[in-house]
Structure formats: structure tokens, C-alpha cells
């Protein structure tokens, strides 16, 4: 295998490994060096037929635009008995017509209903809205459950680590695309460098067609999107924690597939701020140009405030009015195409040489299945994590952020292979600037 062959494989998003003499597997960071001495082309690892020790019950909490595709994906696995729960009957009925799932109508905000629903579950996949995510996870850990969580709640999930260990439970949290795979890949590259100096993440989900006035559509709960614009953004600069307003520090990046996008601070660094010892780390959200100004005007005028104001004797929360007006305009309609764009840059040194590892993702709406890109890239990461747990590839007890999973090369390779099998392909580029 030549150095050019390895570069081509990496550029085309294939597994980030190389095989040396004797079939030994090496991380991609040393692949180019090994390629110079290798003499034959060997196959890269792929997703194989999954085998489990026993039939497993998987309960999916939430049947929304992300929860439903996750349930559909898991239902394809004959080893899983999939239950899907939601308060709304309509999405549950649609799912039951499309796949081998058991629908359950339940108020997931009520602990007793949640406990009754998940009592027999082997694995729980939580896709509840962020405002109820922490309490939902806490209840599940009190029950000793194994959980994959994509609620992206504002509280620190690692605060529940002691509870999980006490009850012999395992939870992998924030297991979406970004946070999620962005953190997994950042930690994976970090573990292969001798020293890491910088981790930068840019990620965004966008409608394929820009429509005035907002040029944006939400696949996630729109109230969680608004929180991105109000929650202070944390990042690490020169080993110091910096807190800046959301929507701040705009910069513009070019992406071949969509053109110019604007990037701004959001609180997407999440647990990496405390779990990774890297002097510079930052996450920014991507939108079409002009979005920052529109959201900043709404925020500064008070439209995102939860404090009631009095109008003609009636108390009204501005955020409730804003949600009522905005959400219909942000609704992602069936068949409406969207894209997901992500770039993760990890810089440092390897063997005394400056090294930059970049992961790029560009994913689009799947017209054949009717599944939106943000649901694919987020949901399939979470279902891959479910299968990873079911196979016993990750069996530690406690609460784990994605970057902690990213330290395990076998888990990273498994996740990438599962995603690639579903058409979600990450391209890895290694440079020596």
C-alpha cells in the first residue's frame, strides 16, 4: 500500500486505520508512515453482522423527528424488541404502521409512568426535550438502567456519575452528531497525538433551500434551539475557562457544498471543558449568513425571556409567544431537504512534527426513507451506541460523555463502521503544516 493509497482512502472517508505486515492494525495518525513500507493492499474493517448474547428489549423515549428514525433503525435488528413511548398518539401510530415496534402512550415527565414503562428494558434510548432530560436520566439511573441519552440538557450529566455507579448503571450522554461524534473523534485524535494544542468544532443543520425570513428549520425541539441562543457559551483558551454570550465572535467559513456559512459561539463544548486537558477548545454553530443578527435582535428585545410581562392585565411569558409564532415557520416539513455540515480540527504534535487531523461531514436528506439529515446523523450515532452497548464493547459503569468513549479505539471504529453502513461518512484528513 502506497502513501498515496492511504491518503486517498482517508480523503474518501474510509476507516481511519492502516494494516502493516502480519495484519496488525495501526491508527490513521501513523498510517502514512506505515504505508511507505507496506507492500500489499489489505481490506479495511467494515460493519459486520451483529451478534448479541440474548434477545434485548430496547425502549425509545420520544417519537419526534429524531426519536422516530432511531426506533425505525433499531427495529430492523431482529435481536431487538423495540418499544417507543410518547405522549402523542399520532407519531406512535405512524411508527407502528412502518416498523416492528410496540407503541406506548406515556407522560414521560411523570416518574411513575417512566418507571413502569422501562422496568423490563435492557437499554433505554432517551430523546426527550432538554428541559426534562436530566430528571429523566436521573430516574433511569436510580433504576440501574443502561442508557444512551441525546436530550442535551443544560445540567452537568457527570453530576449523576456517582448515582450510576452506586446502582450498577451505564449512561452514555450527548451521543448525537455534535456534541456526540464530534467529541468522539476529537478524543480519538487526541489520544493518538503526543501533545494536543487545539480542538475546534464547527457544526450545523440547515435547510437545503434558503427561505426568507429565517433561512432555518429545526429538526430538534425548537425550544432547545432557542436555548442555544440564550445559554452562555463556554470554551477553553490558554487553559482558562472563558464564558461569552451565545451568538458572539462571528466568523465566516467556506464549505464547497453550501458556500459561506457564519459560525458563532454556543455552549456545545459541554463536558469536554472538564474531561480533556487541552489548552484551546471551542465549539461553534453554523448557520446561513444573517442568522446571528436576527436571533440577537429577538434575544436583546426580550422575546426569548421566560420572565412574564403584563399585557392588558394578563401575564404572558415572551418565550411562549415567540415559540407560538416561530415554531410553525421553523417546522421541518415531510420531504423537505436538509443538510448537516461539520468540521472538527485537532492540532498538536506527533513524533516532534506538527500535525493537524481534520474530520469533515456533509450529509443530506435521504429521499428514499424520508429521514432528515440531522435526524440521520444524530439518531444513527445514538443507535450505533445502543448496539455497541448491546455487544458489550463498552461495559464500564457510570456516566460517560462521548469523548470518554472516544478514548476506546475499538468503540470508535465500531461507531464509524455503523454510521458508514447507513451512509453517514466522516472524511479524515491528516496534514503536517
Coordinates of C-alpha atoms in Angstrom, one line a residue:
X1 CA 0.0 0.0 0.0
X2 CA 1.5 3.3 -1.0
X3 CA 1.3 6.6 0.9
X4 CA -0.9 7.9 -1.9
X5 CA -3.3 5.0 -1.4
X6 CA -3.7 5.7 2.3
X7 CA -4.2 9.4 1.6
X8 CA -6.9 8.5 -0.9
X9 CA -8.7 6.2 1.5
X10 CA -8.7 8.8 4.2
X11 CA -9.8 11.5 1.9
X12 CA -12.8 9.4 0.8
X13 CA -13.9 8.8 4.4
X14 CA -12.9 5.2 4.9
X15 CA -11.9 3.7 8.2
X16 CA -9.0 5.6 9.7
X17 CA -6.6 2.6 10.0
X18 CA -3.8 1.0 8.1
X19 CA -2.7 -2.6 8.1
X20 CA 1.0 -3.4 8.3
X21 CA 2.8 -6.7 7.9
X22 CA 1.1 -9.6 9.7
X23 CA -2.2 -7.8 9.6
X24 CA -1.6 -5.6 12.6
X25 CA -3.9 -2.6 12.8
X26 CA -2.5 0.8 13.4
X27 CA -4.3 4.2 14.0
X28 CA -4.6 6.5 11.0
X29 CA -2.2 9.0 12.5
X30 CA 0.7 6.7 11.7
X31 CA -0.9 5.3 8.6
X32 CA 1.1 7.4 6.1
X33 CA 4.4 6.4 7.7
X34 CA 3.5 2.7 7.7
X35 CA 2.3 2.9 4.1
X36 CA 5.7 3.7 2.8
X37 CA 7.0 0.2 3.9
X38 CA 3.8 -1.8 3.3
X39 CA 3.8 -3.9 0.1
X40 CA 0.2 -5.0 -0.3
X41 CA -3.3 -3.7 -0.1
X42 CA -5.4 -5.2 2.7
X43 CA -9.1 -4.6 3.4
X44 CA -10.3 -2.0 5.9
X45 CA -12.7 -3.1 8.7
X46 CA -16.4 -2.9 7.9
X47 CA -19.6 -3.3 9.9
X48 CA -20.3 -7.0 10.2
X49 CA -23.4 -9.0 11.2
X50 CA -24.1 -8.0 14.8
X51 CA -24.5 -10.8 17.3
X52 CA -25.8 -10.4 20.9
X53 CA -25.8 -12.7 23.8
X54 CA -29.6 -12.7 24.1
X55 CA -32.8 -11.1 22.8
X56 CA -32.8 -7.5 24.1
X57 CA -35.6 -5.1 25.0
X58 CA -34.9 -1.5 23.9
X59 CA -37.1 1.4 24.9
X60 CA -37.0 4.6 22.9
X61 CA -38.3 7.7 24.8
X62 CA -39.7 10.2 22.3
X63 CA -41.2 9.7 18.8
X64 CA -40.3 13.0 17.3
X65 CA -38.2 13.8 14.2
X66 CA -35.2 12.1 15.7
X67 CA -36.8 9.6 18.0
X68 CA -38.8 8.0 15.2
X69 CA -35.9 7.3 12.9
X70 CA -34.0 5.8 15.8
X71 CA -36.8 3.5 16.5
X72 CA -37.1 2.5 12.8
X73 CA -33.3 1.8 12.7
X74 CA -33.4 -0.3 15.8
X75 CA -36.5 -2.2 14.7
X76 CA -34.5 -3.6 11.7
X77 CA -32.4 -5.6 14.1
X78 CA -34.0 -8.9 14.8
X79 CA -32.3 -9.2 18.2
X80 CA -34.2 -6.1 19.5
X81 CA -37.7 -5.9 20.8
X82 CA -38.4 -2.1 20.4
X83 CA -40.8 -0.1 22.5
X84 CA -41.4 3.5 21.6
X85 CA -43.1 5.9 24.0
X86 CA -44.5 9.4 23.5
X87 CA -47.4 11.4 24.9
X88 CA -48.7 12.0 21.3
X89 CA -50.7 9.2 19.6
X90 CA -50.2 10.4 16.0
X91 CA -46.4 9.7 15.7
X92 CA -46.8 6.4 17.6
X93 CA -49.5 5.2 15.1
X94 CA -47.3 6.2 12.1
X95 CA -44.4 4.2 13.6
X96 CA -46.4 1.1 14.3
X97 CA -47.5 1.1 10.6
X98 CA -44.0 1.3 9.3
X99 CA -42.0 -1.0 11.6
X100 CA -41.9 -3.8 14.1
X101 CA -42.3 -1.6 17.1
X102 CA -44.6 -1.6 20.1
X103 CA -46.1 1.9 20.7
X104 CA -46.7 3.1 24.3
X105 CA -48.5 6.3 25.1
X106 CA -47.0 7.8 28.3
X107 CA -46.3 11.0 30.0
X108 CA -42.5 10.8 30.3
X109 CA -42.4 13.7 32.6
X110 CA -44.0 11.6 35.3
X111 CA -41.6 9.4 37.2
X112 CA -44.1 6.7 37.9
X113 CA -45.1 6.3 34.2
X114 CA -41.4 6.3 33.2
X115 CA -40.5 3.6 35.7
X116 CA -43.4 1.4 34.7
X117 CA -42.5 1.8 31.0
X118 CA -38.8 1.0 31.4
X119 CA -38.9 -1.6 34.2
X120 CA -38.1 -4.5 31.8
X121 CA -35.9 -2.6 29.4
X122 CA -32.3 -3.8 28.8
X123 CA -31.3 -0.5 27.2
X124 CA -33.2 2.9 27.2
X125 CA -32.6 5.5 24.5
X126 CA -33.7 8.9 25.7
X127 CA -34.7 11.5 23.2
X128 CA -36.9 13.7 25.5
X129 CA -36.7 17.5 25.3
X130 CA -33.8 19.1 27.1
X131 CA -35.8 20.7 29.9
X132 CA -36.9 17.2 31.2
X133 CA -33.7 15.3 30.2
X134 CA -31.7 15.5 33.5
X135 CA -34.6 14.3 35.6
X136 CA -35.4 11.5 33.1
X137 CA -31.8 10.3 33.2
X138 CA -31.7 10.5 37.0
X139 CA -34.8 8.3 37.3
X140 CA -33.4 5.7 34.9
X141 CA -30.1 5.6 36.8
X142 CA -31.9 5.1 40.1
X143 CA -33.4 2.0 38.4
X144 CA -29.9 0.8 37.4
X145 CA -30.7 1.1 33.7
X146 CA -28.3 1.2 30.7
X147 CA -29.0 4.4 28.8
X148 CA -28.0 6.3 25.7
X149 CA -29.1 9.9 26.0
X150 CA -29.5 12.6 23.4
X151 CA -31.6 15.1 25.5
X152 CA -28.7 17.6 25.6
X153 CA -30.0 19.1 28.9
X154 CA -28.3 22.2 30.4
X155 CA -27.3 20.5 33.7
X156 CA -24.0 18.7 34.0
X157 CA -24.6 15.0 33.3
X158 CA -21.4 14.0 35.1
X159 CA -23.1 15.0 38.4
X160 CA -25.0 11.7 38.1
X161 CA -21.9 9.6 37.8
X162 CA -21.9 8.5 41.4
X163 CA -25.6 7.6 41.3
X164 CA -24.9 5.5 38.2
X165 CA -22.0 3.6 39.8
X166 CA -24.0 3.1 43.0
X167 CA -26.7 1.3 41.1
X168 CA -24.5 -0.5 38.6
X169 CA -25.8 1.6 35.7
X170 CA -24.2 2.8 32.5
X171 CA -25.2 6.0 30.6
X172 CA -23.6 7.5 27.5
X173 CA -24.8 11.0 27.2
X174 CA -24.8 13.7 24.5
X175 CA -24.4 10.9 21.9
X176 CA -25.5 12.8 18.8
X177 CA -23.6 14.4 16.0
X178 CA -22.2 17.5 17.7
X179 CA -22.0 17.1 20.6
X180 CA -21.5 13.4 20.1
X181 CA -19.4 12.2 17.2
X182 CA -17.5 15.5 17.2
X183 CA -16.4 14.7 20.7
X184 CA -15.7 11.1 20.0
X185 CA -13.4 11.9 17.0
X186 CA -11.7 14.8 18.9
X187 CA -10.8 12.5 21.7
X188 CA -9.8 9.7 19.3
X189 CA -7.3 12.0 17.5
X190 CA -6.1 13.5 20.8
X191 CA -5.3 10.0 22.1
X192 CA -3.0 9.4 19.1
X193 CA -1.1 12.7 19.3
X194 CA 1.9 13.1 21.6
X195 CA 0.5 16.6 22.5
X196 CA -2.7 18.3 21.5
X197 CA -2.9 22.1 21.5
X198 CA -6.2 22.9 19.8
X199 CA -9.6 21.4 19.2
X200 CA -12.1 23.3 17.1
X201 CA -15.6 22.1 16.2
X202 CA -18.0 23.7 13.7
X203 CA -21.4 22.1 13.2
X204 CA -24.8 23.0 12.0
X205 CA -28.0 21.6 10.5
X206 CA -29.6 23.6 7.7
X207 CA -32.4 23.5 5.2
X208 CA -31.2 22.8 1.7
X209 CA -33.3 25.6 0.3
X210 CA -32.9 29.0 2.0
X211 CA -36.3 30.6 2.6
X212 CA -36.8 34.1 3.9
X213 CA -37.0 35.4 6.6
X214 CA -35.1 32.9 8.8
X215 CA -33.5 30.5 6.3
X216 CA -33.6 27.9 9.1
X217 CA -35.6 24.9 10.1
X218 CA -35.5 22.9 13.3
X219 CA -35.3 19.1 13.5
X220 CA -34.8 19.1 17.3
X221 CA -37.3 20.6 19.7
X222 CA -37.3 24.3 18.8
X223 CA -37.3 25.3 22.4
X224 CA -33.9 23.6 22.7
X225 CA -32.7 25.6 19.7
X226 CA -33.7 28.9 21.3
X227 CA -31.7 27.8 24.4
X228 CA -28.6 27.7 22.1
X229 CA -29.1 31.4 21.6
X230 CA -29.5 32.3 25.3
X231 CA -27.3 29.9 27.2
X232 CA -23.8 31.4 27.8
X233 CA -21.1 29.7 25.7
X234 CA -18.1 28.2 27.5
X235 CA -14.8 27.5 25.8
X236 CA -11.1 26.9 26.8
X237 CA -8.5 29.4 25.8
X238 CA -4.9 29.1 27.0
X239 CA -6.1 26.6 29.6
X240 CA -8.6 29.1 31.1
X241 CA -12.3 28.8 31.0
X242 CA -13.9 31.7 29.1
X243 CA -17.6 32.5 29.2
X244 CA -19.1 34.5 26.4
X245 CA -22.6 35.3 25.3
X246 CA -24.2 32.9 22.8
X247 CA -24.1 34.2 19.2
X248 CA -20.8 36.0 19.8
X249 CA -17.5 36.1 17.9
X250 CA -18.8 35.6 14.4
X251 CA -16.6 34.2 11.7
X252 CA -17.3 33.0 8.2
X253 CA -16.2 29.7 6.7
X254 CA -16.5 28.3 3.1
X255 CA -17.9 24.9 2.5
X256 CA -17.8 23.5 -1.0
X257 CA -21.3 22.0 -0.8
X258 CA -23.2 25.0 0.6
X259 CA -20.9 28.1 0.2
X260 CA -20.4 30.6 3.0
X261 CA -21.7 29.9 6.5
X262 CA -21.4 32.0 9.6
X263 CA -20.2 30.4 12.8
X264 CA -20.9 31.7 16.3
X265 CA -20.3 30.7 19.9
X266 CA -22.7 28.2 21.6
X267 CA -22.3 26.0 24.6
X268 CA -21.6 22.9 22.6
X269 CA -18.2 22.2 24.2
X270 CA -20.2 20.6 27.0
X271 CA -18.2 18.2 29.3
X272 CA -15.0 18.4 27.2
X273 CA -14.3 21.6 29.1
X274 CA -13.5 19.4 32.2
X275 CA -12.7 16.0 30.8
X276 CA -10.0 16.9 28.3
X277 CA -6.7 18.5 29.2
X278 CA -6.2 20.6 26.0
X279 CA -5.2 24.2 26.2
X280 CA -7.6 25.5 23.5
X281 CA -11.0 24.1 22.8
X282 CA -14.0 25.8 21.2
X283 CA -17.3 24.7 19.5
X284 CA -19.3 26.9 17.2
X285 CA -22.7 26.6 15.5
X286 CA -23.1 27.1 11.7
X287 CA -26.0 28.9 10.1
X288 CA -26.6 30.8 6.8
X289 CA -25.2 34.4 6.9
X290 CA -27.5 36.8 8.7
X291 CA -28.9 34.4 11.3
X292 CA -26.8 35.8 14.1
X293 CA -28.3 39.3 13.7
X294 CA -31.9 38.1 13.6
X295 CA -31.6 36.0 16.7
X296 CA -29.6 38.6 18.6
X297 CA -32.3 41.2 17.9
X298 CA -35.0 38.9 19.2
X299 CA -33.0 38.0 22.3
X300 CA -32.0 41.5 23.2
X301 CA -35.5 42.8 22.7
X302 CA -36.7 40.2 25.2
X303 CA -38.6 37.8 23.0
X304 CA -36.6 34.8 24.5
X305 CA -37.2 35.8 28.1
X306 CA -39.1 33.5 30.4
X307 CA -40.0 36.4 32.8
X308 CA -43.7 37.2 32.5
X309 CA -44.8 40.6 31.3
X310 CA -48.3 42.1 31.9
X311 CA -50.4 42.9 28.8
X312 CA -53.9 44.3 29.5
X313 CA -54.0 42.6 32.9
X314 CA -52.8 39.2 31.6
X315 CA -49.4 37.7 32.4
X316 CA -47.5 36.4 29.3
X317 CA -44.1 34.9 29.0
X318 CA -42.4 36.4 25.9
X319 CA -40.8 33.0 25.1
X320 CA -44.2 31.4 24.9
X321 CA -45.4 34.0 22.4
X322 CA -42.2 33.7 20.4
X323 CA -42.5 29.9 20.3
X324 CA -46.0 30.2 19.1
X325 CA -45.0 32.4 16.3
X326 CA -41.6 31.0 15.4
X327 CA -42.2 27.3 15.6
X328 CA -44.6 27.0 12.6
X329 CA -42.0 28.8 10.5
X330 CA -39.2 26.6 11.7
X331 CA -41.1 23.3 11.3
X332 CA -39.3 20.8 9.0
X333 CA -42.0 19.6 6.7
X334 CA -42.1 15.9 5.4
X335 CA -40.0 15.7 2.3
X336 CA -38.2 19.0 2.9
X337 CA -34.5 18.5 2.3
X338 CA -31.9 19.5 4.8
X339 CA -28.1 19.1 5.2
X340 CA -25.7 18.6 8.1
X341 CA -22.3 20.2 8.0
X342 CA -19.5 19.5 10.5
X343 CA -15.8 20.1 10.7
X344 CA -13.6 19.0 13.6
X345 CA -10.0 20.2 13.7
X346 CA -7.4 18.7 16.1
X347 CA -3.9 20.2 16.1
X348 CA -0.8 19.1 18.0
X349 CA 2.4 17.2 17.6
X350 CA 3.4 13.6 16.8
X351 CA 7.0 12.4 16.9
X352 CA 8.1 16.1 17.1
X353 CA 6.2 17.1 14.0
X354 CA 3.3 19.5 13.9
X355 CA 0.2 17.5 12.9
X356 CA -3.4 18.5 12.0
X357 CA -6.2 16.0 11.9
X358 CA -9.5 17.2 10.3
X359 CA -12.8 15.3 10.2
X360 CA -15.4 16.5 7.7
X361 CA -19.0 15.5 7.4
X362 CA -21.5 16.6 4.8
X363 CA -24.7 14.7 4.9
X364 CA -28.1 15.2 3.1
X365 CA -31.7 14.3 3.5
X366 CA -32.5 10.7 2.5
X367 CA -35.3 10.9 0.0
X368 CA -35.7 7.1 -0.2
X369 CA -36.5 6.9 3.5
X370 CA -37.9 10.4 4.1
X371 CA -35.4 10.8 7.0
X372 CA -33.9 14.2 7.5
X373 CA -30.1 14.6 7.7
X374 CA -29.9 15.9 11.2
X375 CA -32.1 13.0 12.3
X376 CA -29.8 10.6 10.5
X377 CA -26.5 12.0 11.8
X378 CA -27.8 12.4 15.3
X379 CA -30.1 9.4 15.6
X380 CA -27.8 6.8 13.9
X381 CA -24.9 7.8 16.2
X382 CA -27.2 7.1 19.2
X383 CA -28.4 3.7 17.7
X384 CA -24.8 2.8 17.0
X385 CA -24.1 3.4 20.7
X386 CA -27.0 1.2 21.6
X387 CA -25.6 -1.7 19.5
X388 CA -22.1 -1.0 20.9
X389 CA -23.5 -1.5 24.5
X390 CA -25.6 -4.5 23.5
X391 CA -22.5 -6.2 22.1
X392 CA -20.5 -5.5 25.3
X393 CA -17.9 -3.4 23.6
X394 CA -18.3 -0.8 26.3
X395 CA -19.3 -2.1 29.7
X396 CA -18.0 0.4 32.3
X397 CA -20.3 1.6 35.0
X398 CA -21.0 5.3 35.4
X399 CA -22.0 8.3 33.3
X400 CA -19.8 8.8 30.2
X401 CA -19.6 11.7 27.8
X402 CA -18.8 10.9 24.1
X403 CA -15.1 12.0 24.5
X404 CA -14.7 9.3 27.1
X405 CA -16.0 6.7 24.7
X406 CA -13.6 8.2 22.1
X407 CA -10.6 7.0 24.0
X408 CA -11.5 3.4 23.2
X409 CA -10.3 2.8 19.6
X410 CA -12.5 -0.3 19.2
X411 CA -15.6 1.7 20.1
X412 CA -14.6 4.5 17.7
X413 CA -14.1 2.0 14.8
X414 CA -17.4 0.3 15.6
X415 CA -19.3 3.6 15.6
X416 CA -17.7 4.8 12.3
X417 CA -18.5 1.5 10.6
X418 CA -22.1 1.5 11.8
X419 CA -22.6 5.1 10.6
X420 CA -20.9 4.4 7.3
X421 CA -23.2 1.4 6.7
X422 CA -26.1 3.9 6.9
X423 CA -24.5 6.4 4.6
X424 CA -23.1 8.8 7.2
X425 CA -19.5 9.1 6.3
X426 CA -16.7 11.1 8.0
X427 CA -13.7 12.1 6.0
X428 CA -10.4 12.2 7.8
X429 CA -7.5 14.3 6.6
X430 CA -4.0 14.3 8.1
X431 CA -1.7 17.2 7.4
X432 CA 1.8 18.2 8.6
X433 CA 1.7 22.0 8.4

